[in-house]
CSV table of C-alpha atoms in Angstrom, one decimal:
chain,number,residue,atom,x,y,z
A,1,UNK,CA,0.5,-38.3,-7.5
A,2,UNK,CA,0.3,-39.3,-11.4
A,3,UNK,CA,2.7,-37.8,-13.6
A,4,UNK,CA,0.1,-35.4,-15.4
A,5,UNK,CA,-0.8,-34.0,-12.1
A,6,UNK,CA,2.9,-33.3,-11.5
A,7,UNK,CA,3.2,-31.6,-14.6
A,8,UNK,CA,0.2,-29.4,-14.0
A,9,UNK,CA,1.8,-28.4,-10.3
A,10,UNK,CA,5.2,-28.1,-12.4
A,11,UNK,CA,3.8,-25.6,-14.9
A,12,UNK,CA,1.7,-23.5,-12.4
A,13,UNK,CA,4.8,-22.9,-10.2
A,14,UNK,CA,6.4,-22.1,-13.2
A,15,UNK,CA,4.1,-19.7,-14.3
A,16,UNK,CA,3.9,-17.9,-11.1
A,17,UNK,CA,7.5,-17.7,-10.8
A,18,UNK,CA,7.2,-15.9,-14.0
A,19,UNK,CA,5.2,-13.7,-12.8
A,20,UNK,CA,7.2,-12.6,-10.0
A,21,UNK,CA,9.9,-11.9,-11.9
A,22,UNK,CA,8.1,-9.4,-13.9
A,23,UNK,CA,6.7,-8.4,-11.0
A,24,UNK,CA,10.2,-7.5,-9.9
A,25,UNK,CA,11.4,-6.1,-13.0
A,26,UNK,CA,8.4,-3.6,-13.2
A,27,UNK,CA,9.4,-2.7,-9.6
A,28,UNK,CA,12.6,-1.6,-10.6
A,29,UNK,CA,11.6,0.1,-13.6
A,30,UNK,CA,9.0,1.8,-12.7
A,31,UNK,CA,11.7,3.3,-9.6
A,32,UNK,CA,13.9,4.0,-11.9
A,33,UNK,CA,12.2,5.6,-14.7
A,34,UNK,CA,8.9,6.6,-13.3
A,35,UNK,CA,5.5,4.5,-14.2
A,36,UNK,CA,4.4,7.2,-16.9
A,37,UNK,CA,7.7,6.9,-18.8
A,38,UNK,CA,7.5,3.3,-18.5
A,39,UNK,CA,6.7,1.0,-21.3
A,40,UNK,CA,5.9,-2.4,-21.9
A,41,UNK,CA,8.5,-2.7,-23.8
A,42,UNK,CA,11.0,-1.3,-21.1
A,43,UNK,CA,9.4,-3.7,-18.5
A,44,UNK,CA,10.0,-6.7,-21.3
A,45,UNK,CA,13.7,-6.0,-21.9
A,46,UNK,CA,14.2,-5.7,-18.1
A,47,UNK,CA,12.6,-9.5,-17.5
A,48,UNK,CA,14.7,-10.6,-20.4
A,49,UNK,CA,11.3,-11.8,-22.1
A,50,UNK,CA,9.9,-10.9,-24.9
A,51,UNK,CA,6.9,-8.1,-25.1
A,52,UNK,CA,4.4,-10.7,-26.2
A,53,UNK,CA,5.2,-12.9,-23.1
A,54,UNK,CA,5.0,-9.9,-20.8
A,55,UNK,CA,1.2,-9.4,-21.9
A,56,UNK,CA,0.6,-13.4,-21.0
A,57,UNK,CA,0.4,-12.3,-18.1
A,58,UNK,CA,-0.4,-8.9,-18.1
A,59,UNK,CA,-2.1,-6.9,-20.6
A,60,UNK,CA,-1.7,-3.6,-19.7
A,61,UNK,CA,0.9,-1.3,-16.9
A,62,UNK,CA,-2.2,-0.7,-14.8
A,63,UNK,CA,-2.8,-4.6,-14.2
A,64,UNK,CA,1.2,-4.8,-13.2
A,65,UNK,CA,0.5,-2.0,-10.4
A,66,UNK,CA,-2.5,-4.5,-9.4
A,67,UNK,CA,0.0,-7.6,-9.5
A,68,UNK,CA,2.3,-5.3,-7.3
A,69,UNK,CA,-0.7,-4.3,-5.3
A,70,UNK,CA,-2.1,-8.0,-4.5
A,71,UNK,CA,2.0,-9.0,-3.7
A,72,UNK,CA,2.1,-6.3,-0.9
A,73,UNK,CA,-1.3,-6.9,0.2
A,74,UNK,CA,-0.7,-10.9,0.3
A,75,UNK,CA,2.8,-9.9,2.2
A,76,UNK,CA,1.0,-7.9,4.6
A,77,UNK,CA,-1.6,-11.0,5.5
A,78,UNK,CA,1.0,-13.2,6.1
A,79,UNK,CA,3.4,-10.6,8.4
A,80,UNK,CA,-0.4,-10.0,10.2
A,81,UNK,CA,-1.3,-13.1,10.7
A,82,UNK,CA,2.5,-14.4,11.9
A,83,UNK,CA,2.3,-11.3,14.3
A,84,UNK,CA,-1.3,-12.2,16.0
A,85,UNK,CA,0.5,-15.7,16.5
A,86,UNK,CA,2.7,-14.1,18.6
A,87,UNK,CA,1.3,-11.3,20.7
A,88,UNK,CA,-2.1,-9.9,21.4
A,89,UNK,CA,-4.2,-7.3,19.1
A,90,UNK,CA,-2.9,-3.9,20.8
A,91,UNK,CA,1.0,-5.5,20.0
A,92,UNK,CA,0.3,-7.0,16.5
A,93,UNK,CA,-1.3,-3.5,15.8
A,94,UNK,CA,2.2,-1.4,17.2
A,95,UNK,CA,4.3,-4.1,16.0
A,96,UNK,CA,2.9,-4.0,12.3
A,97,UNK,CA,2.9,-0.2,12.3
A,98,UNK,CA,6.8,-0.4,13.5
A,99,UNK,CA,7.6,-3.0,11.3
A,100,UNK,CA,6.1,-1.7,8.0
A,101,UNK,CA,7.2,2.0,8.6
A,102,UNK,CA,10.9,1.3,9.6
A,103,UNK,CA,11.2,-1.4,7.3
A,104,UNK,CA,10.1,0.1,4.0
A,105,UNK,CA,13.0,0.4,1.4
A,106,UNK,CA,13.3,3.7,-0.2
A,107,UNK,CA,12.2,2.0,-3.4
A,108,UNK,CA,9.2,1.2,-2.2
A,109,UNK,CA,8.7,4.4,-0.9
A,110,UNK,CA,9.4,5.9,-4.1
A,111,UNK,CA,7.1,3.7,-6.3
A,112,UNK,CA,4.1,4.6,-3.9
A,113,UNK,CA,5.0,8.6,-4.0
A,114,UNK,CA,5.0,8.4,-8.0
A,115,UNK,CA,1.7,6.3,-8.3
A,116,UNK,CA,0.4,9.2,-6.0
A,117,UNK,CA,1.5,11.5,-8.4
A,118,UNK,CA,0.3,9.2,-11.3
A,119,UNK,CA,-3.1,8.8,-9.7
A,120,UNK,CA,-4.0,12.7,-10.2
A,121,UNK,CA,-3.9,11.8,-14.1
A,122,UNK,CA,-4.5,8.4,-14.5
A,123,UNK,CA,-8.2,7.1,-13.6
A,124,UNK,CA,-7.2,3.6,-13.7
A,125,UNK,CA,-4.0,3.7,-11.4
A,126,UNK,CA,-6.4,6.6,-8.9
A,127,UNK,CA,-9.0,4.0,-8.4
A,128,UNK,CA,-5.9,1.4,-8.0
A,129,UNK,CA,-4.8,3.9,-5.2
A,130,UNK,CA,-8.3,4.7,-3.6
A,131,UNK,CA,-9.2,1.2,-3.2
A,132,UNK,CA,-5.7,0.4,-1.5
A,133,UNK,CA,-6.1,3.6,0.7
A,134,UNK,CA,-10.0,2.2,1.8
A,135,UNK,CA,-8.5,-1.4,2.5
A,136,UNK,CA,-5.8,0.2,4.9
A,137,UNK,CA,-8.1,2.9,6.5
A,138,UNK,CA,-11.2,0.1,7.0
A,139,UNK,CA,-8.3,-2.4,8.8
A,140,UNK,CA,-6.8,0.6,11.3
A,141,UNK,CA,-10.3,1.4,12.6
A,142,UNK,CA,-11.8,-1.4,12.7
A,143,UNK,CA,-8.6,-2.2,15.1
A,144,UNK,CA,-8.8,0.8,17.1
A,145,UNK,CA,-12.6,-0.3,17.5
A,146,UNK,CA,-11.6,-3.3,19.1
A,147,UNK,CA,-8.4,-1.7,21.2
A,148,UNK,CA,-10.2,1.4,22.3
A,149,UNK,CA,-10.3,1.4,26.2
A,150,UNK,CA,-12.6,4.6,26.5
A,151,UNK,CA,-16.1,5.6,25.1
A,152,UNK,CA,-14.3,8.8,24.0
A,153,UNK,CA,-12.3,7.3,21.2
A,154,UNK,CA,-13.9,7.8,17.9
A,155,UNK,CA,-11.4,5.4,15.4
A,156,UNK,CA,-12.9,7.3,12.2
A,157,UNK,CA,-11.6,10.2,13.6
A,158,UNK,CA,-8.4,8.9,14.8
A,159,UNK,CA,-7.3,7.5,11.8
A,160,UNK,CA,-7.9,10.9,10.3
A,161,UNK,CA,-5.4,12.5,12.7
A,162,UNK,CA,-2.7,9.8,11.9
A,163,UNK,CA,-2.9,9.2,8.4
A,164,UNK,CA,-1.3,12.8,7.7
A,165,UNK,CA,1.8,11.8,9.7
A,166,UNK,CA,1.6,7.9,7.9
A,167,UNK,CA,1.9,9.3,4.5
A,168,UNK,CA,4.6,12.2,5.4
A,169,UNK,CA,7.0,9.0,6.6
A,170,UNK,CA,6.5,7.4,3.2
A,171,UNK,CA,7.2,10.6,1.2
A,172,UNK,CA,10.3,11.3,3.8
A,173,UNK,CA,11.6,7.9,2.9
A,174,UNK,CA,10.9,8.8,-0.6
A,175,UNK,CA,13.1,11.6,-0.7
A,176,UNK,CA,15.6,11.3,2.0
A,177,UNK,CA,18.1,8.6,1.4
A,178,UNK,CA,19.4,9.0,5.2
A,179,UNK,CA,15.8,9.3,6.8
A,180,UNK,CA,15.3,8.2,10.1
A,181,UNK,CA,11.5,7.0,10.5
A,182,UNK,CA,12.1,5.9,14.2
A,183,UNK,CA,10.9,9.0,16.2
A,184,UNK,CA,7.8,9.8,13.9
A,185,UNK,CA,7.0,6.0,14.7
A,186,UNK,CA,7.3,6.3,18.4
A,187,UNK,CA,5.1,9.4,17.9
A,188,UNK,CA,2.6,7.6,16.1
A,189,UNK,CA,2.7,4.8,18.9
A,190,UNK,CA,2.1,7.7,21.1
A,191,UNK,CA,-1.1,9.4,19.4
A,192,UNK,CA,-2.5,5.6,19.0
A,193,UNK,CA,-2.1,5.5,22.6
A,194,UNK,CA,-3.4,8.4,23.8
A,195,UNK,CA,-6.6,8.1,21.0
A,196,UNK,CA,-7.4,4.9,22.3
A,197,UNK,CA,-7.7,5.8,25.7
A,198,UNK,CA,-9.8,9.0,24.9
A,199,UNK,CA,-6.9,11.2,25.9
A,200,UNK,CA,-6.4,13.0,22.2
A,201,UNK,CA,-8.8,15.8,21.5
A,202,UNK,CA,-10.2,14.8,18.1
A,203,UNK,CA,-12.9,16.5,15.6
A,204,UNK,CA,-14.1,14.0,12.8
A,205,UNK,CA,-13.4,15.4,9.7
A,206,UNK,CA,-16.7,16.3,7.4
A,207,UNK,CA,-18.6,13.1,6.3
A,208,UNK,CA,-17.3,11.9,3.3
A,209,UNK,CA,-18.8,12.6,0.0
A,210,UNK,CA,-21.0,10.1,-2.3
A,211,UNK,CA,-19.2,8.6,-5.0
A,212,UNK,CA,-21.2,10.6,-7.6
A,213,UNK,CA,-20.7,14.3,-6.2
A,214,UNK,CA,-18.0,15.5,-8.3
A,215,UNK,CA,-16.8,18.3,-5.5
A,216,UNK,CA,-13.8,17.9,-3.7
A,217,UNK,CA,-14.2,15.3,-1.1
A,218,UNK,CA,-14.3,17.2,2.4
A,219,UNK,CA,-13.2,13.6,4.0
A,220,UNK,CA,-10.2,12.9,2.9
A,221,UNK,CA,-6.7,15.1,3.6
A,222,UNK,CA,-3.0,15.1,2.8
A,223,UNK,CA,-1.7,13.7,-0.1
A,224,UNK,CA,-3.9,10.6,-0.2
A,225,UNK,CA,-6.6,13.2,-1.6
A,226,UNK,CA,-6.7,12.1,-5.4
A,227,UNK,CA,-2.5,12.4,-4.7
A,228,UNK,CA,-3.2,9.1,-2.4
A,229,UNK,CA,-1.3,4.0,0.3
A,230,UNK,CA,0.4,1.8,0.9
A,231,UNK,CA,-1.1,-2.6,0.7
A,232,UNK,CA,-0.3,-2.5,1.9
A,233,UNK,CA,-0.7,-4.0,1.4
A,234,UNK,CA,-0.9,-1.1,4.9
A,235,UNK,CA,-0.2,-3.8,2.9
């Protein structure tokens, strides 16, 4: 390797550790303050940088939560693809439910509940959300498709009967430092299960609206409704 080409491996590494950092430093920020009191400015003094060398690398808060966004969902591949590795589709599907639902700090938890909230007045950051809520939703049925051991299981309509109980663990972590996630994961397991093998009595939910209809959307329940999840990220 010539010396230039070092130099070029030695800055990109360097500017992608950057990055994380401020990556990090948003994370806490936004935990502790909330992402709409948040400020550039804040997220520069917590990186130690200045505010000019924050927008290097991102010019606005809304492209931070897509840096955060892209970390979790990168995260997510790897843990995935290290899981398949080791264990067939049904156990990297339970094992990846487990892992991210029990293993979820309570900061975590508490940055996703208040870009839910931020997504009912921010366009930018309820796209953000939508498109990480689509990206988990098209990846659990598209694995309960392939799992499902009964021409009774309909996976649209499974993943609406989970995704309620999904999004309550998040918002228990969120607000209970103490919470215990282990028996609402075993009774996820347990609907999966029974869904899968055509046991669980399931009504789809109303087709989903078109993009342009500006009524409520029939579709989509819980807080994930325009108060949207995690990406991860699932992911």
């Amino acid at each position: 390797m010539s010396a230039a080409a070092g130099a070029v491996i030695d800055a990109r590494s360097g500017q992608a550790a950057r990055r994380e950092h401020i990556l990090d430093a948003a994370e806490s920020c936004f935990v502790r303050n909330g992402f709409h009191r948040t400020t550039m400015q804040d997220l520069a003094r917590e990186a130690s940088m200045s505010p000019g060398n924050i927008y290097r690398y991102f010019d606005s808060k809304e492209a931070v939560v897509l840096g955060l966004a892209e970390r979790d969902r990168e995260r997510g591949a790897v843990l995935v693809e290290a899981m398949e590795r080791a264990g067939d589709k049904r156990a990297v599907l339970m094992g990846v439910l487990a892992r991210f639902f029990l293993e979820i700090s309570r900061e975590a938890a508490v940055l996703r509940l208040d870009l839910w909230v931020e997504a009912t007045r921010n366009p930018a950051i309820a796209d953000l959300v939508e498109r990480g809520d689509e990206e988990g939703r098209v990846w659990l049925t598209e694995m309960f498709d392939a799992l499902k051991t009964s021409p009774d299981c309909d996976p649209a309509a499974l993943f609406d009967a989970i995704a309620p109980l999904m999004k309550g663990m998040i918002v228990s972590r969120a607000l209970s430092p103490g919470y215990d996630a282990r028996p609402a994961v075993a009774q996820l397991q347990s609907l999966i299960e029974a869904g899968l093998s055509g046991a669980l009595a399931l009504s789809p939910l109303p087709t989903r609206k078109p993009a342009d209809d500006p009524r409520p959307d029939p579709g989509r329940s819980g807080p994930g409704a325009h108060c949207p999840e995690l990406r991860s990220r699932m992911g």
